[in-house]
Structures are given as C-alpha cells and as structure tokens.
C-alpha cells in the first residue's frame, strides 16, 4: 500500500467508516509497533467493518482477533503498551465498555500518575457510540462523561470522515491513553478527506459553521444535527455558529469561548443524559468566564434522564432538529 | 543428576505436567446421527413415546418461529433477529426437563425456550421491533429478561439460586425450584461468567450452567475462547460437568434432568456443555461467509436434530406420514400466528418512559415528562 504522500491525490471522498479504515491502515504501515486488537476485527473486519481487510494486509499478528472479554482486552493492552507496543483496542459497542471499565478508569488512566510518568500507555480504545440506528438495548449509549470525568484519559470523537482519518492517527501517536468514540450513526456519511496533512491538532475544536447570533456547541453524532439545524435556522433569518468540540478531554475551551464571545449566546447539544453530563461542564465554564458577555443563559439540548429507550422512541428521545431550533428560539428570546 | 535439576521424563507423573484428566471428550449421546438409539452407561432416555413425539412437535414449531422471524426481518418488520436454526433440540430438551418451579436465566438466542415456557411471542418480537425492552413478568414466566451484555445474567442466576436455597432452608415447604443459567461458548471468556462459576461453587448454589457451544461467537471460533473442551473448564472450578450432543434431544433432556436433580438434592452446581452448531448467521446483520467455511456448515446439516428425532420416532412406530402431515399443518397455522403477533406489539409512548426509572420519579423526571406532554399538546 502506498502512503498518502506517495499518491498524487490530495483528497478523497470517503465514508467515516472507510476513512477510519484508511487511517488505521496508515498507522499500521507507519509503525510496526501498532497493533489492532478486538473481537471479530479480523476476517469479519469488525461488526461495522471498520477494520475490513486489515488482517489480510498486515497478518493476524498485527490485527488480532480476541476472546470475548473486554477487561481482558484492555488489561492486556496495558501490558503490551508497557512493553513498547501501541495497541488499538476495538470494543464492539458503547454498552459493552463497562465490563472493561475498571481496567480503563482505574488502571489505564492512572498508570502514568502512579509511576510519576515512568510508565506511558499509548493505548487507543475505540468503539462505536451513540444512538440513532434502531438498535436493541446497550447498543446506543453515550458514555463520554464517564471517561472525560476520569483524569488521565483523553476523550475524542470525530464527526466527519476527514477528522476520522486524521484523529485516529493522531490518537495512535499520542503518548497517553485515548478513548476514541466513533459516532456510529455517521459511519456511512461521506465527506472529503484531505490526504496531505491534518487541518487541526487532536485537541483543537473547530468552527464547523460560522454565524453571529448563537453558538451551538456539539460533538460526534450531534454535529451533523446542529449543522442541519443551522441551515434550517438560516431560512428563518438566524445566523447560527456551530462549534465541533472534537476533544472533550482535554477541552479546547479557547475556541469555544471565542465563538461565544462573538455570538454572546450558547447552547450545548449532546445525546447523553442531561444530569451531570458534559453540557453541565461546558455551561459552568461559560458562566464562570463569560458571565458578562452572554446575553442569555447557556441552554442544553440533551437526551432525557432515563436509560436509553426502545429504538422506536429514539427519534424523539435524541436531540433532533426541532428541539435544537426550539432552543435557538428560546435563547434568542431572552 | 545435578542438584536442583530435573530428572526423568517431564511427563512421567500424570497430573503433574499433563492434565490428570484425559483430554478425550466423552459425549453423552442417546440418539445417534442416523436416528438410532445409542447405549450410554450413565444416562438412559426416560421418556414415553408420546413425550418424545411432543418434543418433535416443539422442535418443529420452534423452527417455524425462527424461520418466520428471520423472514419478518427480511421484510423489514423486525430490525434484527438472532436465528437459532440447528439449536432446537437444546431448547426443547431443557424445557422437557424443567420442574414447574425452576427458573431460567437465558442468553440471547433462547427464543424457542421462551415460547415453550409460555412467554407470548409478541413480547420477544417487540424487542426486535424496537418497541419494548422485554418487560414481561419474569417471576411469573420463570424466563428472565434478556441481557444484551454478554454473561452479566449468569451472576444473577447464581444469586437467584442462592436465594432459592435459602428460602428452602428457612421453610421446607418452599417450592423446590432451582436455576438454569444459559450462556454461549463466547460468553465463557467473560469475567462475569467465571465469577458466576466461583460463586456457585463457593456457596454450592442450586444452579445448572448450560453452555450452548455452537462453535462460534460471531466470527470467533470456540478455539479462540478455550484450548480445552469447555466442559472440562468447569472441573477447575470444582463443578461437575458433562458434554452432551446438543443436536440430540434425548441426551440434552437426560443430562439436564441429572443436573437439575443434583441441584434440587443440595449437591450444588453442575455444568453442561451442549455441543452444537449455529447453522445460520449470528444475527440478521451478520455475514458468516466472511469468516467460516461453507463445508463446515454443510457437514452439520446431516446432524439436524429434527430429522434425527423423526427417524427414531418412525422406527419406534409412534410417528408416520399422517402425523407428520398434521404437524406440518399445525406449523403452517403457527407461522400465521407469528406473522400476526408482530402487529400485536404496541408502540411505546415517550412520556411513559419517565415513570419507570425510579419507584418515585425524581423532580427532574417529572419536569421532563411534563414538558414533553405540553410540547405534544402544542403541536
Ligand atoms: C459484553 C459484550 N461484549 C460484546 C457483545 C457483542 N456480542 C453479542 S453476541 C456476541 C457473541 C456471543 O457468542 P456466544 O456467547 O458464543 O453466543 P452465541 O451468539 O453464539 O449464541 C457478541 C460478541 C455483547 N453483547 N456483550
């Protein structure tokens, strides 16, 4: 396989799933310490086919099928990283991260701290997350807050193919453990991937759409929803700015604050339940730092404070265009 | 000999460097692949011909439920289905062995057993249409809720069994129910499942583990989960175990009866590995041609549990073309019922989900519910 630099193309149109696949391929080619590791990632190519054909190309010693055991996956990845490897672990779904939760929050996250920086764990734990695909229980959860709340972990999520391609490579290159959340309902959405160089660093937020009236702060699956809402709002004469947070931990608060200073209104949109969710963190910071700038309180459009409902209800449970537009109206009404 | 060195052959003492137990795999089989009876020194089929005919009927109906549901998924009426083709004998054999107070903690492929235990099929279909999450009365049906986190339910089953034993100790008149816990060959790798064995053994819980070894955990072959036959793993936990031919309804029935009786008699947990094969895909969104050899699947076709039972029953003189024709008709009518059942599931209402999070809804939930109701009214 040629590296992107060797081809003459500088852009390619890919789905998010294919862009992630290309990003993983580039990382495997660039560094033979990189290993992929997970249930069904080999011949099947993962349940969402993100690792499709990688085992065929790099062999079963680089792309390892594993027993059905999440604690085992994360725990052994820690050991491999201690030995100088860069394991990229795939978990099948958001709801199945919890059997590995102790290994992630108590072990993976703390090793650097415990060892005064002697041990570094360049482990990436990637998994599909969020709702909107009509799935059964435990297949639609938004778990970012658990991990962003844990010091020592980096938590990022791409919202489009270009970010998927670059962020996965940046995550693998990171010296610290990264929780890499893949918005599964966006896996099949296409976008242009710049093959020459990343537009942004792993921890930078991006202004996905410029506007002047109000800022929508979002990430992962909600970025598309917010961009659609901004386009709809424009028809009603409202100019909505959309900030794609990209990295929840660490947080590029500067980019977010710059946007809100400029629009003076902010709405956080996330799929996860509202109580103690990431929206609370963002609203608190905005209130602490931009109290005098804002013309209306920070609003949140989120999932409700229930477990994820049966999928027939998810279109209404999840923040959707109508709920985002209603919040825009409410914010502007102050 | 050098001091501190090793002498002799490293394999001289059985059980030291090699497993003490033989690595051969004695399998309980009462009905051979050709449908003739097989002698087993430990298990005898204790069934009347009428009971056996009933088991054939149950297998046929389960197969119909499964193929019909798979077809419903193809027509877009279910969003997903986990086919159980080839695993009918296990579910029927187990059901025939269950006592009237025993409880089942199922995995995600026991649709047939659920049906035999009296769960209305629309309750299962509702999970796969995305309309409900399985809120039947598990205490009453004795078929507990589906758990999509592989292995988590095995601990619940052990705890439930511990409760059953306590109740009986406190009151000898209490029911004599024990717990049957089902999990797959993939699940055997999960930490929770291994902890379930440990607790069952530590407290001698009246629990039966039924491991459905259908050879595949999605695309991972059973060899990826364990280099030793699965039933032998139970030895290490101090749990008596057997492997049975999972396509042999008589063997499954006999072994389950043995294990349930042990539990009822206060002899603690047992482990049954039901050796079978997942004939279909993992779920309707899976593509097994990507990871397994077609020949393997074809080979297992000749071990079809239904054909075997039918051949035997015909030879016994309790089955004939007339009975088969009547059963085919019954299956046809039942297929119609399954297709209708999918329309019996009611669409959930968003406002209802707020009432079932806590015994008393929190102020937040009350407010969120009220907001939804008023928004709906305004529309
Ligand atoms: C904790 C957890 N990890 C992963 C999954 C995804 N998953 C669903 S079924 C399955 C395979 C289960 O295999 P097995 O236990 O052999 O049962 P089978 O599906 O073959 O009946 C996997 C990996 C899950 N549901 N839960």
Tab-separated table of N, CA and C in Angstrom, chain A residues 38-40 43-44 47 49 52 65-70 92 95-96 99 134 136-139 275 304-307 309-313 316-317, chain B residues 79-80 127 129-132 148-150 186-187 189-190 217-220 224-225 286 290-291 347-350 353-354 356-357 364-365 368 372:
chain	number	residue	atom	x	y	z
A	38	UNK	N	-9.093	-6.915	19.085
A	38	UNK	CA	-10.513	-6.866	19.438
A	38	UNK	C	-11.309	-8.062	18.951
A	39	UNK	N	-12.578	-8.113	19.378
A	39	UNK	CA	-13.478	-9.199	18.988
A	39	UNK	C	-13.926	-8.989	17.546
A	40	UNK	N	-13.754	-9.995	16.730
A	40	UNK	CA	-14.289	-10.008	15.358
A	40	UNK	C	-13.650	-8.994	14.420
A	43	UNK	N	-11.074	-11.512	10.203
A	43	UNK	CA	-11.694	-11.850	8.917
A	43	UNK	C	-13.020	-11.116	8.710
A	44	UNK	N	-13.757	-10.887	9.776
A	44	UNK	CA	-15.038	-10.180	9.625
A	44	UNK	C	-14.827	-8.681	9.388
A	47	UNK	N	-17.773	-5.517	13.475
A	47	UNK	CA	-19.198	-5.559	13.159
A	47	UNK	C	-19.610	-4.391	12.262
A	49	UNK	N	-17.290	-3.165	10.134
A	49	UNK	CA	-16.328	-3.277	9.016
A	49	UNK	C	-15.279	-2.163	8.995
A	52	UNK	N	-11.982	-3.708	8.128
A	52	UNK	CA	-12.072	-4.596	6.967
A	52	UNK	C	-10.737	-4.677	6.202
A	65	UNK	N	-7.558	-11.085	16.421
A	65	UNK	CA	-8.890	-11.424	16.914
A	65	UNK	C	-8.749	-11.853	18.370
A	66	UNK	N	-9.722	-11.480	19.177
A	66	UNK	CA	-9.560	-11.769	20.607
A	66	UNK	C	-10.720	-12.568	21.172
A	67	UNK	N	-10.508	-13.198	22.323
A	67	UNK	CA	-11.634	-13.789	23.046
A	67	UNK	C	-12.639	-12.714	23.446
A	68	UNK	N	-13.816	-13.156	23.810
A	68	UNK	CA	-14.920	-12.249	24.149
A	68	UNK	C	-14.759	-11.802	25.607
A	69	UNK	N	-13.960	-10.775	25.822
A	69	UNK	CA	-13.651	-10.374	27.197
A	69	UNK	C	-13.088	-8.955	27.188
A	70	UNK	N	-13.878	-7.994	27.603
A	70	UNK	CA	-13.450	-6.601	27.493
A	70	UNK	C	-12.378	-6.239	28.518
A	92	UNK	N	-16.941	-3.619	20.883
A	92	UNK	CA	-17.970	-3.720	19.851
A	92	UNK	C	-19.026	-2.623	19.907
A	95	UNK	N	-22.237	0.066	25.004
A	95	UNK	CA	-22.772	-0.589	26.202
A	95	UNK	C	-21.889	-1.731	26.686
A	96	UNK	N	-20.888	-2.107	25.899
A	96	UNK	CA	-20.026	-3.222	26.289
A	96	UNK	C	-18.664	-2.744	26.771
A	99	UNK	N	-17.802	-3.875	31.084
A	99	UNK	CA	-17.004	-4.980	31.640
A	99	UNK	C	-15.506	-4.636	31.670
A	134	UNK	N	-31.512	2.422	15.356
A	134	UNK	CA	-32.604	1.450	15.519
A	134	UNK	C	-32.183	0.153	16.165
A	136	UNK	N	-30.960	-2.559	19.491
A	136	UNK	CA	-31.514	-3.041	20.751
A	136	UNK	C	-30.722	-2.491	21.935
A	137	UNK	N	-31.131	-2.861	23.143
A	137	UNK	CA	-30.539	-2.303	24.359
A	137	UNK	C	-29.004	-2.454	24.392
A	138	UNK	N	-28.353	-1.508	25.021
A	138	UNK	CA	-26.891	-1.476	25.181
A	138	UNK	C	-26.121	-1.194	23.890
A	139	UNK	N	-26.822	-0.848	22.836
A	139	UNK	CA	-26.147	-0.590	21.561
A	139	UNK	C	-26.234	0.875	21.155
A	275	UNK	N	-28.365	15.182	33.240
A	275	UNK	CA	-27.827	15.337	34.595
A	275	UNK	C	-26.363	14.930	34.683
A	304	UNK	N	-32.916	12.617	27.549
A	304	UNK	CA	-33.616	12.770	28.828
A	304	UNK	C	-32.928	11.930	29.899
A	305	UNK	N	-33.336	12.137	31.151
A	305	UNK	CA	-32.665	11.438	32.252
A	305	UNK	C	-33.268	10.067	32.524
A	306	UNK	N	-33.345	9.304	31.466
A	306	UNK	CA	-33.816	7.916	31.568
A	306	UNK	C	-32.759	7.050	30.896
A	307	UNK	N	-32.799	5.743	31.143
A	307	UNK	CA	-31.968	4.881	30.293
A	307	UNK	C	-32.384	5.065	28.836
A	309	UNK	N	-34.056	4.596	25.532
A	309	UNK	CA	-35.356	3.929	25.359
A	309	UNK	C	-35.324	2.903	24.231
A	310	UNK	N	-36.398	2.081	24.110
A	310	UNK	CA	-36.524	1.214	22.940
A	310	UNK	C	-36.421	2.071	21.673
A	311	UNK	N	-35.859	1.491	20.620
A	311	UNK	CA	-35.450	2.328	19.487
A	311	UNK	C	-36.610	3.020	18.771
A	312	UNK	N	-37.830	2.510	18.934
A	312	UNK	CA	-38.963	3.200	18.313
A	312	UNK	C	-39.109	4.626	18.848
A	313	UNK	N	-38.528	4.885	20.012
A	313	UNK	CA	-38.657	6.213	20.617
A	313	UNK	C	-37.429	7.084	20.425
A	316	UNK	N	-37.378	10.749	19.045
A	316	UNK	CA	-37.860	11.809	19.927
A	316	UNK	C	-37.009	11.968	21.179
A	317	UNK	N	-36.382	10.894	21.582
A	317	UNK	CA	-35.549	10.946	22.796
A	317	UNK	C	-34.270	11.730	22.509
B	79	UNK	N	-36.188	-5.204	13.234
B	79	UNK	CA	-34.929	-4.562	12.849
B	79	UNK	C	-33.758	-5.538	12.941
B	80	UNK	N	-33.950	-6.608	13.686
B	80	UNK	CA	-32.864	-7.574	13.875
B	80	UNK	C	-33.472	-8.895	14.326
B	127	UNK	N	-39.013	-6.763	21.260
B	127	UNK	CA	-37.614	-6.348	21.485
B	127	UNK	C	-36.936	-6.100	20.139
B	129	UNK	N	-38.428	-5.398	17.315
B	129	UNK	CA	-39.006	-4.315	16.521
B	129	UNK	C	-38.630	-2.968	17.126
B	130	UNK	N	-37.977	-2.997	18.288
B	130	UNK	CA	-37.616	-1.742	18.944
B	130	UNK	C	-38.765	-1.093	19.687
B	131	UNK	N	-39.802	-1.884	19.990
B	131	UNK	CA	-40.952	-1.297	20.677
B	131	UNK	C	-40.915	-1.479	22.184
B	132	UNK	N	-40.229	-2.490	22.641
B	132	UNK	CA	-40.137	-2.680	24.092
B	132	UNK	C	-38.775	-3.257	24.452
B	148	UNK	N	-28.376	-8.081	27.118
B	148	UNK	CA	-27.559	-7.962	25.917
B	148	UNK	C	-26.066	-7.811	26.242
B	149	UNK	N	-25.741	-7.618	27.506
B	149	UNK	CA	-24.325	-7.579	27.893
B	149	UNK	C	-23.919	-9.020	28.182
B	150	UNK	N	-23.118	-9.561	27.291
B	150	UNK	CA	-22.823	-10.992	27.353
B	150	UNK	C	-22.307	-11.393	28.738
B	186	UNK	N	-18.848	-18.253	23.557
B	186	UNK	CA	-18.103	-16.997	23.611
B	186	UNK	C	-18.149	-16.409	25.002
B	187	UNK	N	-19.314	-16.468	25.610
B	187	UNK	CA	-19.517	-15.874	26.933
B	187	UNK	C	-18.584	-16.467	27.974
B	189	UNK	N	-15.647	-16.671	28.125
B	189	UNK	CA	-14.424	-15.885	28.345
B	189	UNK	C	-14.639	-14.663	29.232
B	190	UNK	N	-15.883	-14.260	29.416
B	190	UNK	CA	-16.125	-13.039	30.177
B	190	UNK	C	-15.810	-13.240	31.661
B	217	UNK	N	-18.634	-17.438	18.265
B	217	UNK	CA	-19.083	-16.206	18.910
B	217	UNK	C	-18.916	-15.137	17.827
B	218	UNK	N	-19.980	-14.799	17.198
B	218	UNK	CA	-19.943	-14.056	15.937
B	218	UNK	C	-18.889	-14.701	15.038
B	219	UNK	N	-17.739	-14.056	14.818
B	219	UNK	CA	-16.765	-14.656	13.895
B	219	UNK	C	-15.637	-15.386	14.606
B	220	UNK	N	-15.697	-15.426	15.947
B	220	UNK	CA	-14.593	-16.056	16.678
B	220	UNK	C	-14.918	-17.524	16.939
B	224	UNK	N	-10.765	-20.012	19.961
B	224	UNK	CA	-10.240	-18.728	20.429
B	224	UNK	C	-10.596	-18.474	21.897
B	225	UNK	N	-11.640	-19.127	22.359
B	225	UNK	CA	-12.074	-18.898	23.735
B	225	UNK	C	-11.402	-19.878	24.695
B	286	UNK	N	-25.336	-10.085	10.214
B	286	UNK	CA	-24.014	-10.706	10.131
B	286	UNK	C	-23.869	-11.450	8.801
B	290	UNK	N	-17.999	-14.514	5.458
B	290	UNK	CA	-16.728	-13.792	5.582
B	290	UNK	C	-15.722	-14.531	6.453
B	291	UNK	N	-16.215	-15.402	7.335
B	291	UNK	CA	-15.264	-15.964	8.299
B	291	UNK	C	-15.333	-17.478	8.468
B	347	UNK	N	-46.897	0.432	20.036
B	347	UNK	CA	-45.837	1.433	20.031
B	347	UNK	C	-45.739	2.072	21.411
B	348	UNK	N	-44.528	2.247	21.881
B	348	UNK	CA	-44.368	2.867	23.199
B	348	UNK	C	-44.643	4.366	23.111
B	349	UNK	N	-44.924	4.981	24.263
B	349	UNK	CA	-45.115	6.429	24.300
B	349	UNK	C	-43.951	7.054	25.027
B	350	UNK	N	-43.451	8.126	24.471
B	350	UNK	CA	-42.269	8.743	25.076
B	350	UNK	C	-42.537	9.124	26.531
B	353	UNK	N	-41.823	6.588	29.527
B	353	UNK	CA	-40.515	6.094	29.983
B	353	UNK	C	-40.067	6.784	31.269
B	354	UNK	N	-40.647	7.951	31.582
B	354	UNK	CA	-40.199	8.678	32.777
B	354	UNK	C	-40.706	8.043	34.067
B	356	UNK	N	-40.763	4.904	34.843
B	356	UNK	CA	-40.218	3.600	35.222
B	356	UNK	C	-38.735	3.627	35.564
B	357	UNK	N	-38.216	4.820	35.791
B	357	UNK	CA	-36.791	4.895	36.128
B	357	UNK	C	-36.575	4.660	37.633
B	364	UNK	N	-36.725	16.079	38.495
B	364	UNK	CA	-36.247	16.279	37.115
B	364	UNK	C	-37.101	15.494	36.126
B	365	UNK	N	-37.373	14.242	36.480
B	365	UNK	CA	-38.126	13.397	35.556
B	365	UNK	C	-39.566	13.885	35.425
B	368	UNK	N	-39.398	16.815	33.114
B	368	UNK	CA	-39.136	16.434	31.717
B	368	UNK	C	-40.377	15.810	31.086
B	372	UNK	N	-42.609	17.313	27.839
B	372	UNK	CA	-42.935	16.551	26.631
B	372	UNK	C	-44.433	16.574	26.361
